[in-house]
Structures are given as C-alpha cells and as structure tokens.
Amino acid sequence: MTGGWPDHLFLVGCGNMAGQMLARWIACGLDPARVTVLRPSGRAVADGVTVVADYPAALPRGTTILLGMKPYQIAEVARALAPLCTADTPIMSILAGTTLNELRSRFAAATDIVRAMPNLPVGLGQGVVALFTDDRTSPAARSHIDALIAPLGLAEWMADEMLFNRVTALSGCGPAFLFRFVDALARAGEAIGIPADQAARMALATVQGAANMAAGAQVSPAALADQVASPGGMTREGLNILDADDRLLVLLTDTLAAARDRGEAMARGG
Ligand SMILES: NC(=O)C1=CN([C@@H]2O[C@H](COP(=O)(O)OP(=O)(O)OC[C@H]3O[C@@H](n4cnc5c(N)ncnc54)[C@H](O)[C@@H]3O)[C@@H](O)[C@H]2O)C=CC1
Ligand SMILES: O=C(O)[C@@H]1CCC=N1
C-alpha cells in the first residue's frame, strides 16, 4: 500500500457501481496505472487504466480485488479468480445478497474478505458505504479498506451481517427510491397545473436544498418539517395527507422490506 492506495487494484466488472467508485478514487489521486479492470467487453474505462477481457496468469504483488460484477456471476468469476489469490490478497465484494460465508468458501486462500455496499453518489464523494467482515480479516486489512472507502462518503461498519440486506435496502437502493420521489414530486406539480419543465426543475432543486439543509441542521428532519408548517397554513394540510395512517411511513417500510427480502432470497440462491 502507498499513500492509502493499494499497490494494485484489480476490478472484476466496472459498470454503473464499480465505475462510480473508480472514478472517485482516480479523482482523489489513485494512479490509473495501478488499476486493472476485467470486463468481457474490453471497452476502455478511463485514461491510463488497463482493461483486460480475460484473466491474467497472475496478479501483481500487493493487489486488492474489487468484485463489481453481478451477483449471479460469482461462481464463474471465482472459478477463474480464486487460483490467483493468496493469503495476501484482500478482496472487497459489492455483490448484493452474497454472504461473507459464500465468499470465503469460493476464495478459500484469501484471508481478508470484506463485504461493502456502496451507493451511486460515491462518485461525488457523497455516497454511503456499509461494510462487514469477520474476525479472520486482519485489523491491517480493515484499516486498508477504511482508507480506500474514506473518499467515497459516509462509511458504516455493520456489527452483524444480518443487517446487511437491511442497510442495502436503505442506502444501497435508496438513491433509486429518492429519484422516484423527485420524479413523483415533479409529476404531482404538473398534475396540479405547473408547467412540466418548471415542475421538474423546482422539484429537484427543492429536494437538493432540503437535503443539504437537513444535513447541516442541529435538529432532526422531523423537526424541520414542523418549521416549514405554519399553524393553520398550507404545509400542515399537505403533511396531514402524508401522515394520515402513517401513509408515507408504511409505504417506505413496505418498500425497504421488499428490497431486503429480495436480498435474503438472493443469499439463499434465488
Ligand atoms: N447499481 C447500484 O446502485 C449498486 C450495485 N451494487 C452491486 O454492484 C454490482 C454491479 O452492479 P451494476 O454496476 O449496477 O451492474 P452493471 O451491469 O452496470 O455492471 C456489471 C459489470 O460487470 C461486468 N461483467 C459482465 N459479465 C462479467 C463476467 N462474466 N465477469 C466479469 N465481469 C463481468 C460488465 O462488463 C459490467 O462492467 C452488483 O453486484 C450489484 O449488486 C451494489 C450497490 C449499488
Ligand atoms: O438492485 C440491486 O440489487 C443493487 C443493490 C443495491 C442497489 N443495486
């Protein structure tokens, strides 16, 4: 490791998610010459990054692996990659619903294996990354992963792997739920008569400003909502709709539970 970066980073898959991570690392100083991406298309990733369409005969000394392909590809990938791994090859997996036990059984020679669950805003350094490992992973490897994740945003180690599908539902999938919310806010504005393009711009700017304000506030988002709502005013009438029978809370709880359950089914091989 040099300056917090691995001597070499080997990415298996570099699509939407791993691509955002890599873009942020390079923006923060990772030398692209230290990066190899394996992707079947062989398509270029970024200036200076080596792209290969097949596995090399060996990995350079000091390689950290990032598993960034789709979860169902783990068997095929492990068959080719596991023989290249040694006890000194840290592996970080972002595969949803793929347990640490499964990773350990597929990469038996590796000692340091960490599950990470990022979300797309890591590309801006404003992401959330949940992390989990077990006692076999060394403290030095944990520190190495901490240093690698730090430029991506908020990092949270989970005490129990049981939580992993739950936090994946909240923060891993969360950007999609928020994008839906922004879209619905804009379309609701349009439905009450605001021109569509203005509704879209104003919905997005409102969500952005409100999120930034909540992030810097001394009080909770729930208290901030009450600050917007003047007694007897317009906001209270709107909140009464969202709050009736805990409508929004129930909707979001059902949403997260469905995503969590899918992660658990994937972990069972579904
Ligand atoms: N998209 C998201 O917001 C998040 C995704 N993830 C996880 O990230 C992983 C990738 O998801 P996305 O980036 O969304 O998918 P994607 O489809 O954009 O990227 C998949 C990548 O895998 C590569 N690939 C395809 N076949 C391969 C093979 N046989 N061997 C090696 N690489 C292969 C593709 O070239 C592509 O670069 C998944 O495991 C997912 O659970 C985790 C958190 C958030
Ligand atoms: O949809 C998925 O399975 C992945 C996990 C979190 C976001 N995308």
Tab-separated table of N, CA and C in Angstrom, residues 88-161:
chain	number	residue	atom	x	y	z
A	88	ASP	N	-2.425	-13.021	0.957
A	88	ASP	CA	-2.124	-11.577	0.975
A	88	ASP	C	-2.965	-10.796	-0.035
A	89	THR	N	-4.050	-11.372	-0.500
A	89	THR	CA	-4.874	-10.675	-1.495
A	89	THR	C	-6.189	-10.233	-0.849
A	90	PRO	N	-6.298	-8.983	-0.413
A	90	PRO	CA	-7.585	-8.534	0.145
A	90	PRO	C	-8.646	-8.497	-0.950
A	91	ILE	N	-9.844	-8.939	-0.593
A	91	ILE	CA	-10.963	-8.943	-1.538
A	91	ILE	C	-12.097	-8.124	-0.948
A	92	MET	N	-12.605	-7.191	-1.744
A	92	MET	CA	-13.793	-6.433	-1.334
A	92	MET	C	-14.893	-6.752	-2.338
A	93	SER	N	-16.054	-7.154	-1.830
A	93	SER	CA	-17.173	-7.521	-2.713
A	93	SER	C	-18.306	-6.525	-2.534
A	94	ILE	N	-18.858	-6.044	-3.660
A	94	ILE	CA	-20.045	-5.177	-3.570
A	94	ILE	C	-21.289	-5.939	-4.048
A	95	LEU	N	-21.196	-7.249	-4.127
A	95	LEU	CA	-22.301	-8.039	-4.673
A	95	LEU	C	-23.465	-8.108	-3.689
A	96	ALA	N	-24.609	-7.610	-4.096
A	96	ALA	CA	-25.779	-7.653	-3.212
A	96	ALA	C	-26.145	-9.099	-2.933
A	97	GLY	N	-26.540	-9.383	-1.692
A	97	GLY	CA	-27.070	-10.702	-1.345
A	97	GLY	C	-26.049	-11.832	-1.398
A	98	THR	N	-24.777	-11.526	-1.444
A	98	THR	CA	-23.743	-12.581	-1.473
A	98	THR	C	-23.019	-12.549	-0.135
A	99	THR	N	-23.218	-13.607	0.657
A	99	THR	CA	-22.761	-13.578	2.049
A	99	THR	C	-21.241	-13.744	2.160
A	100	LEU	N	-20.746	-13.339	3.307
A	100	LEU	CA	-19.317	-13.492	3.567
A	100	LEU	C	-18.934	-14.971	3.538
A	101	ASN	N	-19.798	-15.827	4.088
A	101	ASN	CA	-19.518	-17.272	4.070
A	101	ASN	C	-19.354	-17.785	2.654
A	102	GLU	N	-20.241	-17.317	1.772
A	102	GLU	CA	-20.142	-17.773	0.383
A	102	GLU	C	-18.824	-17.278	-0.224
A	103	LEU	N	-18.473	-16.041	0.049
A	103	LEU	CA	-17.208	-15.505	-0.488
A	103	LEU	C	-16.035	-16.302	0.070
A	104	ARG	N	-16.089	-16.609	1.370
A	104	ARG	CA	-14.983	-17.370	1.988
A	104	ARG	C	-14.870	-18.754	1.364
A	105	SER	N	-16.041	-19.360	1.062
A	105	SER	CA	-15.939	-20.715	0.502
A	105	SER	C	-15.426	-20.670	-0.929
A	106	ARG	N	-15.700	-19.587	-1.635
A	106	ARG	CA	-15.253	-19.520	-3.037
A	106	ARG	C	-13.804	-19.029	-3.157
A	107	PHE	N	-13.340	-18.270	-2.152
A	107	PHE	CA	-11.963	-17.745	-2.192
A	107	PHE	C	-11.231	-18.251	-0.947
A	108	ALA	N	-11.032	-19.568	-0.900
A	108	ALA	CA	-10.534	-20.199	0.328
A	108	ALA	C	-9.134	-19.727	0.699
A	109	ALA	N	-8.313	-19.355	-0.287
A	109	ALA	CA	-6.930	-18.961	0.030
A	109	ALA	C	-6.855	-17.555	0.616
A	110	ALA	N	-7.851	-16.738	0.364
A	110	ALA	CA	-7.788	-15.341	0.823
A	110	ALA	C	-8.123	-15.268	2.309
A	111	THR	N	-7.451	-14.363	3.013
A	111	THR	CA	-7.714	-14.188	4.443
A	111	THR	C	-8.622	-12.985	4.674
A	112	ASP	N	-8.350	-11.923	3.942
A	112	ASP	CA	-9.030	-10.647	4.193
A	112	ASP	C	-10.137	-10.449	3.157
A	113	ILE	N	-11.365	-10.659	3.602
A	113	ILE	CA	-12.520	-10.520	2.696
A	113	ILE	C	-13.539	-9.604	3.375
A	114	VAL	N	-13.943	-8.577	2.660
A	114	VAL	CA	-14.864	-7.585	3.220
A	114	VAL	C	-16.042	-7.424	2.266
A	115	ARG	N	-17.242	-7.414	2.829
A	115	ARG	CA	-18.422	-7.033	2.035
A	115	ARG	C	-18.598	-5.531	2.149
A	116	ALA	N	-18.858	-4.894	1.023
A	116	ALA	CA	-19.129	-3.455	1.020
A	116	ALA	C	-20.415	-3.232	0.243
A	117	MET	N	-21.235	-2.321	0.702
A	117	MET	CA	-22.437	-1.979	-0.052
A	117	MET	C	-22.463	-0.462	-0.249
A	118	PRO	N	-21.985	-0.036	-1.416
A	118	PRO	CA	-21.941	1.395	-1.708
A	118	PRO	C	-23.272	1.855	-2.326
A	119	ASN	N	-23.376	3.134	-2.575
A	119	ASN	CA	-24.479	3.602	-3.413
A	119	ASN	C	-23.918	4.569	-4.463
A	120	LEU	N	-24.728	4.891	-5.437
A	120	LEU	CA	-24.175	5.590	-6.606
A	120	LEU	C	-23.529	6.955	-6.298
A	121	PRO	N	-24.038	7.739	-5.336
A	121	PRO	CA	-23.378	9.041	-5.115
A	121	PRO	C	-21.934	8.957	-4.602
A	122	VAL	N	-21.386	7.766	-4.436
A	122	VAL	CA	-19.952	7.676	-4.091
A	122	VAL	C	-19.118	8.382	-5.152
A	123	GLY	N	-19.631	8.439	-6.377
A	123	GLY	CA	-18.884	9.112	-7.451
A	123	GLY	C	-18.639	10.583	-7.147
A	124	LEU	N	-19.499	11.171	-6.308
A	124	LEU	CA	-19.349	12.580	-5.896
A	124	LEU	C	-18.662	12.689	-4.541
A	125	GLY	N	-18.311	11.556	-3.965
A	125	GLY	CA	-17.789	11.575	-2.586
A	125	GLY	C	-18.901	11.794	-1.581
A	126	GLN	N	-20.150	11.594	-2.005
A	126	GLN	CA	-21.303	11.813	-1.121
A	126	GLN	C	-22.141	10.544	-0.994
A	127	GLY	N	-21.443	9.417	-1.083
A	127	GLY	CA	-22.154	8.154	-1.009
A	127	GLY	C	-22.261	7.654	0.422
A	128	VAL	N	-22.847	6.476	0.542
A	128	VAL	CA	-22.907	5.749	1.807
A	128	VAL	C	-22.378	4.350	1.508
A	129	VAL	N	-21.472	3.869	2.355
A	129	VAL	CA	-20.920	2.528	2.136
A	129	VAL	C	-21.049	1.740	3.439
A	130	ALA	N	-21.855	0.688	3.396
A	130	ALA	CA	-21.932	-0.221	4.545
A	130	ALA	C	-20.842	-1.269	4.374
A	131	LEU	N	-20.232	-1.674	5.500
A	131	LEU	CA	-19.111	-2.622	5.452
A	131	LEU	C	-19.349	-3.732	6.469
A	132	PHE	N	-18.896	-4.920	6.118
A	132	PHE	CA	-18.971	-6.022	7.076
A	132	PHE	C	-17.826	-6.990	6.834
A	133	THR	N	-17.245	-7.467	7.918
A	133	THR	CA	-16.301	-8.578	7.806
A	133	THR	C	-16.348	-9.396	9.101
A	134	ASP	N	-15.469	-10.399	9.189
A	134	ASP	CA	-15.426	-11.234	10.388
A	134	ASP	C	-14.024	-11.173	10.997
A	135	ASP	N	-13.804	-11.989	12.013
A	135	ASP	CA	-12.536	-11.913	12.754
A	135	ASP	C	-11.339	-12.417	11.951
A	136	ARG	N	-11.591	-13.166	10.893
A	136	ARG	CA	-10.444	-13.659	10.101
A	136	ARG	C	-9.742	-12.509	9.377
A	137	THR	N	-10.484	-11.481	9.041
A	137	THR	CA	-9.873	-10.331	8.361
A	137	THR	C	-9.022	-9.568	9.365
A	138	SER	N	-7.793	-9.254	8.966
A	138	SER	CA	-6.861	-8.646	9.916
A	138	SER	C	-7.210	-7.180	10.154
A	139	PRO	N	-6.814	-6.650	11.319
A	139	PRO	CA	-7.011	-5.217	11.575
A	139	PRO	C	-6.324	-4.366	10.508
A	140	ALA	N	-5.169	-4.810	10.014
A	140	ALA	CA	-4.467	-4.026	8.982
A	140	ALA	C	-5.308	-3.957	7.703
A	141	ALA	N	-5.955	-5.070	7.360
A	141	ALA	CA	-6.786	-5.070	6.144
A	141	ALA	C	-8.017	-4.196	6.341
A	142	ARG	N	-8.586	-4.217	7.538
A	142	ARG	CA	-9.723	-3.325	7.813
A	142	ARG	C	-9.303	-1.870	7.627
A	143	SER	N	-8.125	-1.530	8.147
A	143	SER	CA	-7.635	-0.145	8.012
A	143	SER	C	-7.420	0.192	6.549
A	144	HIS	N	-6.909	-0.784	5.797
A	144	HIS	CA	-6.691	-0.584	4.369
A	144	HIS	C	-8.027	-0.282	3.679
A	145	ILE	N	-9.050	-1.063	4.013
A	145	ILE	CA	-10.370	-0.843	3.399
A	145	ILE	C	-10.939	0.501	3.860
A	146	ASP	N	-10.764	0.827	5.133
A	146	ASP	CA	-11.230	2.139	5.632
A	146	ASP	C	-10.631	3.274	4.799
A	147	ALA	N	-9.324	3.174	4.532
A	147	ALA	CA	-8.640	4.239	3.781
A	147	ALA	C	-9.169	4.312	2.348
A	148	LEU	N	-9.463	3.150	1.784
A	148	LEU	CA	-9.947	3.113	0.398
A	148	LEU	C	-11.375	3.666	0.301
A	149	ILE	N	-12.169	3.398	1.322
A	149	ILE	CA	-13.577	3.817	1.294
A	149	ILE	C	-13.728	5.295	1.673
A	150	ALA	N	-12.797	5.816	2.466
A	150	ALA	CA	-12.944	7.178	3.010
A	150	ALA	C	-13.299	8.238	1.957
A	151	PRO	N	-12.680	8.233	0.750
A	151	PRO	CA	-13.028	9.301	-0.208
A	151	PRO	C	-14.443	9.181	-0.784
A	152	LEU	N	-15.124	8.067	-0.476
A	152	LEU	CA	-16.410	7.823	-1.143
A	152	LEU	C	-17.595	8.437	-0.403
A	153	GLY	N	-17.420	8.758	0.879
A	153	GLY	CA	-18.536	9.325	1.644
A	153	GLY	C	-18.610	8.714	3.021
A	154	LEU	N	-19.841	8.554	3.520
A	154	LEU	CA	-20.055	8.001	4.861
A	154	LEU	C	-19.832	6.487	4.849
A	155	ALA	N	-18.953	6.010	5.738
A	155	ALA	CA	-18.717	4.562	5.852
A	155	ALA	C	-19.251	4.088	7.197
A	156	GLU	N	-19.972	2.974	7.174
A	156	GLU	CA	-20.536	2.415	8.415
A	156	GLU	C	-20.238	0.926	8.466
A	157	TRP	N	-19.447	0.499	9.471
A	157	TRP	CA	-19.238	-0.939	9.680
A	157	TRP	C	-20.455	-1.510	10.379
A	158	MET	N	-20.966	-2.607	9.885
A	158	MET	CA	-22.117	-3.275	10.481
A	158	MET	C	-21.613	-4.323	11.467
A	159	ALA	N	-22.228	-4.367	12.661
A	159	ALA	CA	-21.789	-5.316	13.677
A	159	ALA	C	-22.256	-6.722	13.347
A	160	ASP	N	-23.318	-6.839	12.566
A	160	ASP	CA	-23.949	-8.137	12.331
A	160	ASP	C	-24.313	-8.233	10.850
A	161	GLU	N	-23.936	-9.333	10.217
A	161	GLU	CA	-24.241	-9.466	8.779
A	161	GLU	C	-25.744	-9.513	8.521
